[in-house]
Every structure is written in structure tokens, then in C-alpha cells.
CSV table of C-alpha atoms in Angstrom, one decimal:
chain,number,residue,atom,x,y,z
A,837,UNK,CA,0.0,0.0,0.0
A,838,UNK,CA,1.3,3.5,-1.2
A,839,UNK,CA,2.3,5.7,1.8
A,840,UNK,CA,1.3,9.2,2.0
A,841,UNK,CA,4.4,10.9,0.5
A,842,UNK,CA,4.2,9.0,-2.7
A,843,UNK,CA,0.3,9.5,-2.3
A,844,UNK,CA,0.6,13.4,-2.6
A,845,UNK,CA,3.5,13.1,-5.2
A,846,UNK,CA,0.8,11.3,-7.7
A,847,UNK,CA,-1.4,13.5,-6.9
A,848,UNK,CA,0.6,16.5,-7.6
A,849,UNK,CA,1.6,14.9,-10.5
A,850,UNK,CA,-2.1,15.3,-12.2
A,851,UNK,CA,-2.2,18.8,-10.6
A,852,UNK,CA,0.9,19.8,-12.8
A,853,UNK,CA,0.4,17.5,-15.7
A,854,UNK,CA,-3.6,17.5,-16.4
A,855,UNK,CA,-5.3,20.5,-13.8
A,856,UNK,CA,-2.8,23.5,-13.5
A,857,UNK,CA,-0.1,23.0,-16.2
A,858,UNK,CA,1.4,26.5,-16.1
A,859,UNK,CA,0.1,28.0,-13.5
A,860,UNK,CA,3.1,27.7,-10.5
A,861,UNK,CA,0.4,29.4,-7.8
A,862,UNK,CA,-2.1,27.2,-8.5
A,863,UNK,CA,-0.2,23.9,-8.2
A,864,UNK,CA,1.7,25.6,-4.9
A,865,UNK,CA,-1.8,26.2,-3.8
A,866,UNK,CA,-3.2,23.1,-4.6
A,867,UNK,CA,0.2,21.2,-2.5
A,868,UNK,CA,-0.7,23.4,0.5
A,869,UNK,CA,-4.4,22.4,0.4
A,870,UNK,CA,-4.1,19.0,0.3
A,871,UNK,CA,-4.3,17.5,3.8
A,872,UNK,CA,-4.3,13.7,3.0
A,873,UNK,CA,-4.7,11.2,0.1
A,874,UNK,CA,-6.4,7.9,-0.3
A,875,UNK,CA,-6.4,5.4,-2.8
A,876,UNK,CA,-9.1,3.6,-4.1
A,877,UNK,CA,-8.9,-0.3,-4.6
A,878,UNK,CA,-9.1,0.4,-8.5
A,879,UNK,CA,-6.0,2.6,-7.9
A,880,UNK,CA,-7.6,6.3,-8.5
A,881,UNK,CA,-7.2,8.8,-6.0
A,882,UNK,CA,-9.2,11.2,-4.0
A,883,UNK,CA,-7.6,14.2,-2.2
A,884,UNK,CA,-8.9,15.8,1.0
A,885,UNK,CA,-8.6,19.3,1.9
A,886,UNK,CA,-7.0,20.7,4.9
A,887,UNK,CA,-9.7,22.1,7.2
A,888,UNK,CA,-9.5,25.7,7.5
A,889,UNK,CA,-10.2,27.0,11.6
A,890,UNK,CA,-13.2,29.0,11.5
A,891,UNK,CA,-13.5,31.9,13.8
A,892,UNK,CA,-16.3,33.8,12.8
A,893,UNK,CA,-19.6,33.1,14.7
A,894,UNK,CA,-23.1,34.7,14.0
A,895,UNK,CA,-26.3,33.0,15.2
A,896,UNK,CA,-29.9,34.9,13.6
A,897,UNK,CA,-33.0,36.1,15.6
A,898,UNK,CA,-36.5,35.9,14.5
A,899,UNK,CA,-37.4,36.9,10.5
A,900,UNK,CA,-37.8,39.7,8.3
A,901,UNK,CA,-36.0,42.1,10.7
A,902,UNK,CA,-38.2,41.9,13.9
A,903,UNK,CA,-37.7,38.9,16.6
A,904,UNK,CA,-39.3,38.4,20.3
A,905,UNK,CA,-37.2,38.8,23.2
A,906,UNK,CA,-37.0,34.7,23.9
A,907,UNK,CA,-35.6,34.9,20.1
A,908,UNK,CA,-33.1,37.7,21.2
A,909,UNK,CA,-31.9,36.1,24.6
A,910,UNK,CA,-31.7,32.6,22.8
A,911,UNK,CA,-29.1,34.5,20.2
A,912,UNK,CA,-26.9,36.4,22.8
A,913,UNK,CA,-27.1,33.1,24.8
A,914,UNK,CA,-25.7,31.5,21.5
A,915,UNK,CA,-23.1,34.0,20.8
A,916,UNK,CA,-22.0,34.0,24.8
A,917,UNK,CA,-21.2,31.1,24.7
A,918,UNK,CA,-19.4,31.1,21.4
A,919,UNK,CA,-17.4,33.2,23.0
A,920,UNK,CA,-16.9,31.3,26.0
A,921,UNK,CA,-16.8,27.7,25.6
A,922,UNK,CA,-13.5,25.8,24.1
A,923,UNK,CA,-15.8,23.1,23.4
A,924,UNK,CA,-17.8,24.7,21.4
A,925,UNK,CA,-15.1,26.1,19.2
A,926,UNK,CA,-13.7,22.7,19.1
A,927,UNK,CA,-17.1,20.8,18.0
A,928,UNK,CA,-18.3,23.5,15.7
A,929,UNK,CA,-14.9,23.2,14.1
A,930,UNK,CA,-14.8,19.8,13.7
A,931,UNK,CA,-18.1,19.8,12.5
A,932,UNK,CA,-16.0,19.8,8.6
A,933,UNK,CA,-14.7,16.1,9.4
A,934,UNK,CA,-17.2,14.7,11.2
A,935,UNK,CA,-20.1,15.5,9.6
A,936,UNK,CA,-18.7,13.9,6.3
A,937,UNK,CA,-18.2,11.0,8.6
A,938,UNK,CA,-21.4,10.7,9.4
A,939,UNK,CA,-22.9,11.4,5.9
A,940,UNK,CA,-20.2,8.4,4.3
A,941,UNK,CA,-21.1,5.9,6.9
A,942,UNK,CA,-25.3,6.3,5.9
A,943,UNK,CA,-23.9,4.8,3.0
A,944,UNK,CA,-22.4,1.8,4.7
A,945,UNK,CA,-26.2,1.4,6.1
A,946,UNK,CA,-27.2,1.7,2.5
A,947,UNK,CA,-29.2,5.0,3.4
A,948,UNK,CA,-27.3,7.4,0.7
A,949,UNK,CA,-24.8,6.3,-2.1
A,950,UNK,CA,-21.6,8.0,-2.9
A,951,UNK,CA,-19.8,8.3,-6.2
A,952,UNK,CA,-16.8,9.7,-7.8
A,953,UNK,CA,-16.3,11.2,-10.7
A,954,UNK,CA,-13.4,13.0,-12.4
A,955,UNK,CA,-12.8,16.0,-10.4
A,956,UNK,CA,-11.7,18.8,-12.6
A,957,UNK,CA,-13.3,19.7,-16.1
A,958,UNK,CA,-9.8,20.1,-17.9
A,959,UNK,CA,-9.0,16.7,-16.3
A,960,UNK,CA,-9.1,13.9,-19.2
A,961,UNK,CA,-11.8,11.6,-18.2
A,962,UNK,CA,-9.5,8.6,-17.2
A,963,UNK,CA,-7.8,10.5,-14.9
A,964,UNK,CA,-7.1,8.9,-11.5
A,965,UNK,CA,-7.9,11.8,-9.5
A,966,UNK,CA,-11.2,11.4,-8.5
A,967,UNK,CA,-13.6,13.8,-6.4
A,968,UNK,CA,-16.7,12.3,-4.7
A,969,UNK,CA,-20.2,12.9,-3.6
A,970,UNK,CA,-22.3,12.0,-1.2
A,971,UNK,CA,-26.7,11.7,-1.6
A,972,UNK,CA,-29.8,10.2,-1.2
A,973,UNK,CA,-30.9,7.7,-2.9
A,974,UNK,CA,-34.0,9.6,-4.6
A,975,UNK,CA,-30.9,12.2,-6.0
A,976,UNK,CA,-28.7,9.4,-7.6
A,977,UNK,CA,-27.7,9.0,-11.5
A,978,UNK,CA,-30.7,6.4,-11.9
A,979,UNK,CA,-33.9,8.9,-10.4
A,980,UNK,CA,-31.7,12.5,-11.8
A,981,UNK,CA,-29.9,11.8,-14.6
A,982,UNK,CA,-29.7,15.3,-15.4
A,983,UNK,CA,-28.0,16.6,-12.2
A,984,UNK,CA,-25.3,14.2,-13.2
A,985,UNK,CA,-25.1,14.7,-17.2
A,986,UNK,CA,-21.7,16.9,-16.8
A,987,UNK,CA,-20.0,14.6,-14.4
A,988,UNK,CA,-17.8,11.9,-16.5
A,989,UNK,CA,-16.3,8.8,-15.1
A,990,UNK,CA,-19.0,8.6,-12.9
A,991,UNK,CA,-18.5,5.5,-10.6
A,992,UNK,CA,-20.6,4.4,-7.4
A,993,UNK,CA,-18.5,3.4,-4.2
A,994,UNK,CA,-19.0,-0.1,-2.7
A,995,UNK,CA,-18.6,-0.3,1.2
A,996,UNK,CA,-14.9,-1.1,1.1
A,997,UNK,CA,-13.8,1.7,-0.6
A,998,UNK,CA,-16.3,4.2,1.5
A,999,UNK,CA,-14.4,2.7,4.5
A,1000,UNK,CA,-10.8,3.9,2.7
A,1001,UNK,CA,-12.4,7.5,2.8
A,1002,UNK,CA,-13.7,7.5,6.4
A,1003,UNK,CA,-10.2,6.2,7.2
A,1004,UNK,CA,-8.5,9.1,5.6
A,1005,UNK,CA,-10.9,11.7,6.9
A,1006,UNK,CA,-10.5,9.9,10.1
A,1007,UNK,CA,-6.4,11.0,10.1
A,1008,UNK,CA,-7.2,14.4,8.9
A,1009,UNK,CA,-9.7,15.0,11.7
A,1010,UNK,CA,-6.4,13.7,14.1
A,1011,UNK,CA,-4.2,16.5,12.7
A,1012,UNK,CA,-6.8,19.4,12.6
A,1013,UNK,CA,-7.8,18.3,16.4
A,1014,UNK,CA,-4.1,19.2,17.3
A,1015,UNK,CA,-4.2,22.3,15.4
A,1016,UNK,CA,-7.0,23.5,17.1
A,1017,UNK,CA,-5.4,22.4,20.6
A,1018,UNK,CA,-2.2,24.6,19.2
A,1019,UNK,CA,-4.6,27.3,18.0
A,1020,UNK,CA,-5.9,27.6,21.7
A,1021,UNK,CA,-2.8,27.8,23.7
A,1022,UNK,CA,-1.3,30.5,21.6
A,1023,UNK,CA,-4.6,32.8,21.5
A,1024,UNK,CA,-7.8,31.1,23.6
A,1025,UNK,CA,-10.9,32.7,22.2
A,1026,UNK,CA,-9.6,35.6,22.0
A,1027,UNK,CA,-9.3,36.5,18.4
A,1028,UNK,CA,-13.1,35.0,17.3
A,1029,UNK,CA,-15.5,36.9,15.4
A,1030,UNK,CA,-19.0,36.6,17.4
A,1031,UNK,CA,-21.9,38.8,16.2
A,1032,UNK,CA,-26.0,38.6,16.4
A,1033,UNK,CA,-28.2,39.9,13.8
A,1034,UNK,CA,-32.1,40.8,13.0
A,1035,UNK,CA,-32.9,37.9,10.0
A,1036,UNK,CA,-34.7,39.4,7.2
């Protein structure tokens, strides 16, 4: 099984060769970006972006620019405690990782499907760098053929390979934990972005 170093390398590879040929930032971008890879057991590759650390915070009150004062307390409650809690930074930042987790392993239950396709449009369609999505049932190729019609290479994921992405988002939620934990002792909460607003 490949490691990760020769991993990235074929992935940068197709970033140089098939996605950004001549276009130095973009390929230095797209190295920076990539958090992990995994390979798929037909030998195509998916990349996973590094989480960014969100520190900007706004919860909505009531609608159309009016709200009640339960609606307004609830809100600053919200935002206090934005402001407060670690573990609410932590969990609303990890919500990136684990929510994809959640969503790929309703497919292991057979709940929602996921399948790849070829992840840039300049990308010939046999390329090995694959990107992937996840969906109901009722929204797959079969029942909405037309949501699909620009997507080539299109390819559903059996269970084993599903299992390859949970594992690799799985690592990357590892590392992004730690920069988080890193994040904290050099600034707290200090430097978040909390604010309330009227919905409209």
C-alpha cells in the first residue's frame, strides 16, 4: 500500500500535468491544500482538503428584521457562549470532518450512495484523481440523470472503498484536532468573530 508521501507526489503529478499545467500558484496552492490522500482499490485517488479554523460566529433572531425577546436572549445566549466555551469552538470546528463521517457511513447502512467522478473539467476523463459525492438515494444518477449529465467517469463506491475515505478523513480530523489544541494555547478565544443579527 502506497504511503502518503508517494500518495501526494501522484497526486501532484495530475495537478501539474492534467489540472494547472502552467500556472506555478495554483499547483503551490493546490500542495498546500491537500491534507491527505487515499487510494481507491481500482487505484484512483481522492484528495482531502485541509480544514480551515473558523472563527467567525453569527447566530440569527426571528425573521424579516423583527424577533421576540426569547428569540433575542436565545441569540446572545448563543453568541455567549461562542465566546466562552472551548468546546464549542472545538465541536463546531470539527463539524467539517465529522459530519462527512457521518454522511459516508449512511452509506455503509445503505441510506445514501456515494460516487466519484473525475474532479476537474480540464482533467481527461481517465484521470485517477477522482472527487466524490455523497446523496440520497432519490438524487442518484438512476432517479436524476440530469444533475449528473456533466460529471464523466461517474462510478458508485462499494462499502470497502467508502471505508478507505472514512479512514482518511478519520487521520485528517487527528491532525486538525491538534491544530486546534495549538490554535488555543497560543490565542484562547480571543481572536473569534461573534456577532447577532435581525434575519430578514
Amino acid at each position: 500500500m502506497a504511503n502518503q508521501k508517494e500518495l501526494k507526489e501522484k497526486y501532484m503529478n495530475v495537478i501539474c500535468s492534467e489540472v494547472w499545467k502552467k500556472d506555478e500558484r495554483m499547483q503551490e496552492f493546490a500542495r498546500k491544500e491537500c491534507a491527505y490522500v487515499v487510494e481507491l482499490s481500482n487505484g484512483n485517488i481522492i484528495n482531502i482538503d485541509k480544514p480551515a479554523i473558523q472563527k467567525d460566529f453569527c447566530f440569527g433572531m426571528g425573521e424579516y428584521g423583527r424577533c421576540t425577546q426569547e428569540e433575542f436572549e436565545e441569540a446572545q445566549d448563543l453568541a455567549e457562549k461562542a465566546n466562552e466555551d472551548v468546546n464549542y469552538f472545538i465541536n463546531k470546528n470539527m463539524e467539517q470532518i465529522t459530519d462527512e463521517i457521518e454522511a459516508l457511513k449512511e452509506c455503509l447502512e445503505n441510506r445514501k450512495e456515494c460516487y466519484t467522478m473525475t474532479h476537474y473539467i480540464m482533467q481527461p476523463e481517465k484521470s485517477i484523481l477522482k472527487g466524490y459525492s455523497v446523496v440520497r438515494i432519490c438524487d442518484n444518477p438512476e432517479c436524476e440523470p440530469g444533475r449528473w449529465s456533466s460529471c464523466a467517469d461517474l462510478k458508485k463506491l462499494d462499502k470497502n472503498d467508502i471505508q478507505i475515505i472514512i479512514d482518511g478523513l478519520e487521520e485528517v480530523g487527528k491532525k486538525f484536532m491538534k491544530r486546534l489544541n495549538t490554535y488555543l494555547k497560543k490565542y484562547g478565544l480571543g481572536k473569534l468573530h461573534v456577532w447577532t443579527y435581525y434575519r430578514d
